PDB file of C-alpha atoms in Angstrom:
ATOM      1  CA  MET A 133      18.187 -17.308  11.852  1.00 84.00           C
ATOM      2  CA  LYS A 134      16.655 -16.918   8.606  1.00 90.00           C
ATOM      3  CA  ILE A 135      14.242 -14.228   9.204  1.00 93.00           C
ATOM      4  CA  LYS A 136      15.432 -10.953   9.050  1.00 94.00           C
ATOM      5  CA  LYS A 137      13.599  -7.476   9.921  1.00 96.00           C
ATOM      6  CA  GLY A 138      11.265  -5.849   7.286  1.00 94.00           C
ATOM      7  CA  ASP A 139      11.216  -9.655   5.609  1.00 94.00           C
ATOM      8  CA  ASN A 140       7.164 -10.190   5.063  1.00 95.00           C
ATOM      9  CA  VAL A 141       6.163 -13.085   7.357  1.00 96.00           C
ATOM     10  CA  ILE A 142       2.875 -15.711   7.647  1.00 96.00           C
ATOM     11  CA  ILE A 143       1.688 -17.186  11.039  1.00 96.00           C
ATOM     12  CA  ILE A 144       1.551 -20.528  10.403  1.00 95.00           C
ATOM     13  CA  ALA A 145       0.748 -21.608  13.981  1.00 94.00           C
ATOM     14  CA  GLY A 146      -1.336 -20.038  17.234  1.00 92.00           C
ATOM     15  CA  LYS A 147      -4.108 -17.953  17.566  1.00 93.00           C
ATOM     16  CA  ASP A 148      -2.780 -15.230  14.837  1.00 94.00           C
ATOM     17  CA  LYS A 149      -3.222 -18.159  12.362  1.00 95.00           C
ATOM     18  CA  GLY A 150      -2.910 -17.071   8.969  1.00 94.00           C
ATOM     19  CA  LYS A 151      -2.492 -13.225   9.503  1.00 95.00           C
ATOM     20  CA  THR A 152       0.333 -11.448   7.540  1.00 95.00           C
ATOM     21  CA  GLY A 153       3.100  -8.692   8.698  1.00 95.00           C
ATOM     22  CA  LYS A 154       6.338  -7.128   8.246  1.00 96.00           C
ATOM     23  CA  VAL A 155       8.930  -7.692  10.834  1.00 97.00           C
ATOM     24  CA  GLU A 156       9.461  -5.490  13.015  1.00 96.00           C
ATOM     25  CA  GLN A 157      12.376  -6.278  15.310  1.00 96.00           C
ATOM     26  CA  VAL A 158      14.470 -10.154  15.499  1.00 97.00           C
ATOM     27  CA  PHE A 159      15.505 -11.881  18.589  1.00 97.00           C
ATOM     28  CA  PRO A 160      17.899 -14.320  17.921  1.00 96.00           C
ATOM     29  CA  LYS A 161      18.571 -15.281  21.605  1.00 96.00           C
ATOM     30  CA  THR A 162      15.367 -16.049  22.089  1.00 96.00           C
ATOM     31  CA  GLU A 163      14.424 -16.939  18.744  1.00 96.00           C
ATOM     32  CA  GLN A 164      11.844 -14.844  18.445  1.00 97.00           C
ATOM     33  CA  VAL A 165      10.723 -11.886  15.607  1.00 97.00           C
ATOM     34  CA  LEU A 166       7.995  -9.347  16.728  1.00 97.00           C
ATOM     35  CA  VAL A 167       5.487  -8.441  13.565  1.00 96.00           C
ATOM     36  CA  GLU A 168       3.613  -6.201  13.341  1.00 94.00           C
ATOM     37  CA  GLU A 169      -0.148  -5.921  14.164  1.00 91.00           C
ATOM     38  CA  VAL A 170       0.373  -9.851  15.037  1.00 93.00           C
ATOM     39  CA  ASN A 171       0.502 -11.432  18.513  1.00 93.00           C
ATOM     40  CA  ILE A 172      -1.342  -8.180  20.016  1.00 94.00           C
ATOM     41  CA  ILE A 173      -1.130  -8.446  23.870  1.00 95.00           C
ATOM     42  CA  THR A 174      -2.678  -5.946  26.392  1.00 95.00           C
ATOM     43  CA  ARG A 175      -1.194  -4.486  29.605  1.00 94.00           C
ATOM     44  CA  HIS A 176      -2.423  -2.783  32.347  1.00 94.00           C
ATOM     45  CA  GLN A 177      -0.194   0.419  33.260  1.00 90.00           C
ATOM     46  CA  LYS A 178      -0.544   2.265  36.676  1.00 89.00           C
ATOM     47  CA  ASN A 179      -0.314   6.358  37.197  1.00 87.00           C
ATOM     48  CA  LYS A 180       2.679   7.807  37.078  1.00 82.00           C
ATOM     49  CA  ARG A 181       2.233  10.753  39.180  1.00 80.00           C
ATOM     50  CA  VAL A 182      -0.678  10.988  41.934  1.00 78.00           C
ATOM     51  CA  ARG A 183      -3.403  12.793  39.816  1.00 78.00           C
ATOM     52  CA  SER A 184      -2.759  10.949  36.963  1.00 80.00           C
ATOM     53  CA  GLN A 185      -4.874   7.849  35.327  1.00 86.00           C
ATOM     54  CA  GLY A 186      -3.782   4.451  34.935  1.00 87.00           C
ATOM     55  CA  GLN A 187      -4.027   3.085  31.484  1.00 91.00           C
ATOM     56  CA  VAL A 188      -4.686   0.231  29.233  1.00 93.00           C
ATOM     57  CA  ILE A 189      -1.882   0.050  26.554  1.00 93.00           C
ATOM     58  CA  LYS A 190      -1.870  -2.746  23.324  1.00 94.00           C
ATOM     59  CA  LYS A 191       1.217  -3.636  21.667  1.00 92.00           C
ATOM     60  CA  ALA A 192       2.642  -6.143  19.800  1.00 92.00           C
ATOM     61  CA  ALA A 193       4.302  -8.913  21.763  1.00 96.00           C
ATOM     62  CA  PRO A 194       7.139 -11.567  19.783  1.00 96.00           C
ATOM     63  CA  VAL A 195       6.250 -14.979  18.167  1.00 96.00           C
ATOM     64  CA  HIS A 196       9.065 -18.194  18.230  1.00 96.00           C
ATOM     65  CA  VAL A 197      10.292 -18.080  14.929  1.00 96.00           C
ATOM     66  CA  SER A 198       9.049 -21.753  14.544  1.00 95.00           C
ATOM     67  CA  ASN A 199       5.685 -20.130  14.145  1.00 96.00           C
ATOM     68  CA  VAL A 200       6.471 -17.934  11.038  1.00 96.00           C
ATOM     69  CA  ALA A 201       7.715 -18.603   8.000  1.00 95.00           C
ATOM     70  CA  LEU A 202       8.457 -16.421   5.235  1.00 94.00           C
ATOM     71  CA  VAL A 203       6.044 -15.413   2.474  1.00 93.00           C
ATOM     72  CA  ASP A 204       6.655 -15.036  -1.640  1.00 86.00           C
ATOM     73  CA  GLY A 205       4.153 -13.811  -3.470  1.00 82.00           C
ATOM     74  CA  LYS A 206       1.090 -15.057  -1.183  1.00 84.00           C
ATOM     75  CA  LYS A 207       2.709 -18.825  -0.305  1.00 88.00           C
ATOM     76  CA  PRO A 208       4.237 -19.523   2.465  1.00 92.00           C
ATOM     77  CA  VAL A 209       8.281 -20.760   1.392  1.00 92.00           C
ATOM     78  CA  ARG A 210      11.188 -22.906   3.345  1.00 92.00           C
ATOM     79  CA  VAL A 211      14.223 -20.779   3.051  1.00 92.00           C
ATOM     80  CA  GLY A 212      18.262 -22.434   1.991  1.00 92.00           C
ATOM     81  CA  TYR A 213      21.233 -20.758   1.133  1.00 93.00           C
ATOM     82  CA  LYS A 214      23.118 -20.434  -1.536  1.00 93.00           C
ATOM     83  CA  THR A 215      26.539 -19.193  -2.229  1.00 93.00           C
ATOM     84  CA  GLU A 216      26.850 -16.648  -5.108  1.00 88.00           C
ATOM     85  CA  GLY A 217      31.326 -15.863  -5.443  1.00 88.00           C
ATOM     86  CA  ASP A 218      31.719 -14.938  -1.901  1.00 92.00           C
ATOM     87  CA  LYS A 219      27.782 -13.874  -1.064  1.00 92.00           C
ATOM     88  CA  LYS A 220      25.663 -15.734   0.825  1.00 92.00           C
ATOM     89  CA  VAL A 221      21.731 -15.588  -0.634  1.00 92.00           C
ATOM     90  CA  ARG A 222      18.746 -16.576   0.634  1.00 91.00           C
ATOM     91  CA  VAL A 223      16.464 -18.848  -1.524  1.00 92.00           C
ATOM     92  CA  SER A 224      13.309 -20.611  -2.024  1.00 89.00           C
ATOM     93  CA  LYS A 225      13.631 -24.278  -1.810  1.00 89.00           C
ATOM     94  CA  LYS A 226      10.791 -24.889  -4.139  1.00 86.00           C
ATOM     95  CA  THR A 227      11.754 -22.526  -6.483  1.00 86.00           C
ATOM     96  CA  GLY A 228      15.057 -21.484  -6.357  1.00 86.00           C
ATOM     97  CA  LYS A 229      14.483 -18.286  -6.806  1.00 86.00           C
ATOM     98  CA  GLU A 230      16.125 -14.949  -4.635  1.00 87.00           C
ATOM     99  CA  ILE A 231      14.497 -13.690  -1.565  1.00 81.00           C
TER     100      ILE A 231
END
């Protein structure tokens, strides 16, 4: 997967198109990423004890990797790989700069 934890990304499709955020978590098996403050969903939680109240919780849901692009400056970029010695480095396809 070309997107890693801590990368700045932009949403390129879906209800949050155009929003940017930092990747908090990556799920390689399902090809999804969790981006902070993007794709917020509402969950209703039942009360856990007899006298406590239930509550409404807002949390971020994962977004598929195909709906996300890495950001270089303010523009989305495609990612390629280049080998330098024995290291594999991510580079921008357009500029050729290391990410």
